[in-house]
Amino acid sequence: MPAQAKPPVKPAKPVKVEAGAARTDSPPLTERQEARRRRILHASAQLASRGGFDAVQMREVAESSQVALGTLYRYFPSKVHLLVATMQDQLEHMHGTLRKKPPQGDTAAERVAETLMRAFRALQREPHLADAMVRALTFADRSVSPEVDQVSRQTTVIILDAMGLADPTPAQLSAVRVIEHTWHSALITWLSGRASIAQVKIDIETVCRLIDLTAPEETT
């Protein structure tokens, strides 16, 4: 009897993540404030792309985004806050691109591995920007927790979407967290020259096998 064709994997319903807010405890931004915030994030990304972490100076960001320096600090209290928020914004854009062209693969593990490698290659094309954002994550202290949490949530959404999963079990969420840690660690080791792209790919594919190990057993 011929095998039945597998139906296409539908993206998971979006997990509730306040991706657009500057901080999780802030009231919703007005349209004008959101436009201003987007200009700031765009200026931050542009400066980081040209010269990395050190090239992002708050005064230059303010000038490039056409906002007062005091206004910039009200949105982002420090350069680390700004660059971590920039990473969340970049991940959000990547997620939109991934939704337009979903990953291929027969298993959830294969789709997640492809998704993370596509995101990795996008960052690879902008090494100075990637280095600036990862350094900011490394330097972040407790005051930057809301922004760091946003990066984590956005990464979780990307992984769950690739899995085609909207209601993960605790074991699956644990696997997702380990995958996130590995992906961020792979970024750091690659940026520092301690890992090749080939090694990163192997590590990502290996850790994504946790998805198969934590999948609920089907009952008959």
Coordinates of C-alpha atoms in Angstrom, one line a residue:
M1 CA 0.0 0.0 0.0
P2 CA 1.6 3.3 -1.0
A3 CA 2.5 5.7 1.8
Q4 CA 0.2 8.7 2.2
A5 CA 1.7 12.1 1.5
K6 CA 2.4 14.1 4.6
P7 CA 0.3 17.2 4.9
P8 CA 2.2 20.5 5.0
V9 CA 3.1 21.7 8.4
K10 CA 1.1 24.7 9.5
P11 CA 2.8 27.4 11.6
A12 CA 1.8 27.3 15.2
K13 CA -0.6 29.9 16.5
P14 CA 1.5 32.9 17.8
V15 CA 2.6 32.6 21.4
K16 CA 1.6 35.6 23.4
V17 CA 4.7 37.8 23.4
E18 CA 4.7 41.5 23.8
A19 CA 7.3 41.9 21.1
G20 CA 6.6 45.5 20.3
A21 CA 6.9 47.1 23.7
A22 CA 10.2 48.7 24.8
R23 CA 9.8 47.2 28.3
T24 CA 7.3 44.6 29.6
D25 CA 6.0 46.9 32.3
S26 CA 5.5 50.0 30.1
P27 CA 2.1 51.2 28.8
P28 CA 1.4 50.8 25.1
L29 CA 3.2 53.3 22.9
T30 CA 1.3 55.8 20.8
E31 CA 1.7 55.7 17.1
R32 CA 4.1 58.6 17.2
Q33 CA 6.2 57.1 20.1
E34 CA 6.4 53.8 18.2
A35 CA 7.6 55.5 15.1
R36 CA 10.3 57.3 17.2
R37 CA 11.3 54.0 18.8
R38 CA 11.6 52.4 15.4
R39 CA 13.9 55.2 14.2
I40 CA 16.1 54.7 17.3
L41 CA 16.4 50.9 16.7
H42 CA 17.1 51.5 13.0
A43 CA 19.9 54.0 13.9
S44 CA 21.3 51.6 16.5
A45 CA 21.4 48.7 14.0
Q46 CA 23.0 50.9 11.3
L47 CA 25.8 52.2 13.6
A48 CA 26.5 48.7 14.9
S49 CA 26.6 47.3 11.4
R50 CA 29.4 49.7 10.5
G51 CA 31.6 49.4 13.6
G52 CA 30.2 47.0 16.1
F53 CA 29.6 47.6 19.8
D54 CA 32.0 50.6 20.2
A55 CA 30.4 52.4 17.2
V56 CA 27.1 52.7 19.0
Q57 CA 27.3 55.9 20.9
M58 CA 24.1 57.3 22.4
R59 CA 24.7 60.8 21.2
E60 CA 25.2 59.6 17.6
V61 CA 22.1 57.4 17.9
A62 CA 20.1 60.4 19.0
E63 CA 21.4 62.5 16.1
S64 CA 20.8 59.8 13.5
S65 CA 17.2 59.1 14.7
Q66 CA 16.4 62.8 15.1
V67 CA 15.5 62.6 18.8
A68 CA 16.7 64.5 21.8
L69 CA 19.4 62.8 23.8
G70 CA 17.2 63.0 26.9
T71 CA 14.3 61.4 25.0
L72 CA 16.6 58.5 23.9
Y73 CA 17.5 57.8 27.5
R74 CA 13.9 57.7 28.4
Y75 CA 13.4 54.9 25.9
F76 CA 16.7 53.1 26.6
P77 CA 18.6 53.9 29.8
S78 CA 21.9 52.7 28.4
K79 CA 23.6 51.4 25.3
V80 CA 23.2 47.8 26.6
H81 CA 19.5 48.3 26.9
L82 CA 19.4 49.7 23.4
L83 CA 21.4 46.9 21.8
V84 CA 19.5 44.1 23.5
A85 CA 16.3 45.7 22.3
T86 CA 17.9 45.9 18.8
M87 CA 18.5 42.2 18.9
Q88 CA 14.9 41.5 19.8
D89 CA 13.8 43.7 16.9
Q90 CA 16.2 41.9 14.5
L91 CA 14.8 38.5 15.6
E92 CA 11.2 39.8 15.1
H93 CA 12.1 40.8 11.5
M94 CA 13.7 37.3 11.0
H95 CA 10.6 35.7 12.3
G96 CA 8.5 37.6 9.7
T97 CA 10.8 36.4 6.9
L98 CA 10.7 32.8 8.2
R99 CA 6.9 32.9 8.2
K100 CA 6.9 33.9 4.6
K101 CA 9.1 30.9 3.7
P102 CA 8.6 28.2 6.4
P103 CA 11.4 25.7 6.9
Q104 CA 11.3 22.3 5.2
G105 CA 11.8 19.0 7.0
D106 CA 9.9 15.8 7.9
T107 CA 10.5 16.2 11.6
A108 CA 10.2 19.1 14.0
A109 CA 13.9 18.7 14.9
E110 CA 14.9 19.2 11.2
R111 CA 12.7 22.2 10.8
V112 CA 14.0 23.9 14.0
A113 CA 17.6 23.2 13.0
E114 CA 17.0 24.7 9.5
T115 CA 15.3 27.7 11.1
L116 CA 18.1 28.5 13.5
M117 CA 20.7 28.0 10.8
R118 CA 18.8 30.5 8.6
A119 CA 18.7 33.0 11.4
F120 CA 22.4 32.3 12.1
R121 CA 23.3 33.0 8.5
A122 CA 21.3 36.2 8.5
L123 CA 23.5 37.4 11.5
Q124 CA 26.6 36.1 9.7
R125 CA 25.9 38.6 6.9
E126 CA 26.1 41.4 9.5
P127 CA 29.0 40.3 11.8
H128 CA 29.6 43.7 13.4
L129 CA 25.9 44.0 14.3
A130 CA 25.8 40.4 15.5
D131 CA 28.9 41.0 17.7
A132 CA 27.4 44.2 19.1
M133 CA 24.1 42.6 20.1
V134 CA 25.7 39.4 21.6
R135 CA 28.2 41.6 23.6
A136 CA 25.2 43.6 24.9
L137 CA 23.5 40.4 26.0
T138 CA 26.7 39.2 27.7
F139 CA 27.1 42.6 29.6
A140 CA 23.4 42.8 30.6
D141 CA 22.7 43.0 34.3
R142 CA 19.4 42.8 36.2
S143 CA 18.3 46.2 35.0
V144 CA 18.2 44.9 31.5
S145 CA 16.1 41.8 32.4
P146 CA 12.9 43.0 30.6
E147 CA 14.8 43.4 27.3
V148 CA 16.7 40.1 27.8
D149 CA 13.4 38.4 28.5
Q150 CA 12.0 39.8 25.2
V151 CA 14.9 38.3 23.3
S152 CA 14.3 34.9 25.0
R153 CA 10.6 35.0 24.3
Q154 CA 11.1 36.0 20.6
T155 CA 13.5 33.1 20.2
T156 CA 11.1 30.7 21.8
V157 CA 8.3 31.9 19.5
I158 CA 10.6 31.2 16.5
I159 CA 11.4 27.7 17.6
L160 CA 7.8 26.8 18.5
D161 CA 6.6 28.1 15.2
A162 CA 9.1 25.9 13.4
M163 CA 7.9 22.9 15.4
G164 CA 4.3 23.7 14.5
L165 CA 3.5 23.7 18.2
A166 CA 1.2 26.1 20.0
D167 CA 0.7 24.2 23.3
P168 CA 4.1 22.7 24.3
T169 CA 4.5 20.4 27.3
P170 CA 6.8 21.4 30.2
A171 CA 9.4 18.8 28.8
Q172 CA 9.2 20.4 25.4
L173 CA 9.6 23.9 26.8
S174 CA 12.7 22.7 28.7
A175 CA 14.1 21.3 25.4
V176 CA 13.4 24.7 23.7
R177 CA 15.3 26.5 26.5
V178 CA 18.3 24.2 26.1
I179 CA 18.2 24.8 22.3
E180 CA 18.1 28.5 22.9
H181 CA 21.1 28.4 25.2
T182 CA 23.1 26.3 22.6
W183 CA 22.2 28.7 19.8
H184 CA 23.3 31.8 21.7
S185 CA 26.5 29.9 22.8
A186 CA 27.2 29.0 19.2
L187 CA 26.9 32.6 18.2
I188 CA 29.4 33.6 20.9
T189 CA 31.9 30.9 19.9
W190 CA 31.6 31.7 16.2
L191 CA 32.0 35.4 16.8
S192 CA 35.1 34.8 18.9
G193 CA 36.6 32.6 16.2
R194 CA 36.5 29.5 18.3
A195 CA 34.0 27.6 16.1
S196 CA 33.4 27.2 12.4
I197 CA 30.1 27.5 10.6
A198 CA 30.3 23.7 10.1
Q199 CA 30.7 23.1 13.8
V200 CA 27.9 25.4 14.6
K201 CA 25.6 23.5 12.2
I202 CA 26.6 20.2 13.9
D203 CA 25.9 21.5 17.4
I204 CA 22.5 23.0 16.4
E205 CA 21.4 19.8 14.7
T206 CA 22.6 17.7 17.7
V207 CA 20.7 19.8 20.3
C208 CA 17.6 19.9 18.2
R209 CA 17.3 16.1 18.6
L210 CA 16.0 16.9 22.1
I211 CA 12.7 17.8 20.4
D212 CA 12.2 14.2 19.3
L213 CA 13.1 12.9 22.8
T214 CA 10.6 15.1 24.5
A215 CA 7.7 14.6 22.1
P216 CA 4.6 13.1 23.8
E217 CA 4.0 9.5 23.0
E218 CA 1.0 8.9 20.8
T219 CA -1.7 6.8 22.4
T220 CA -3.6 4.2 20.4

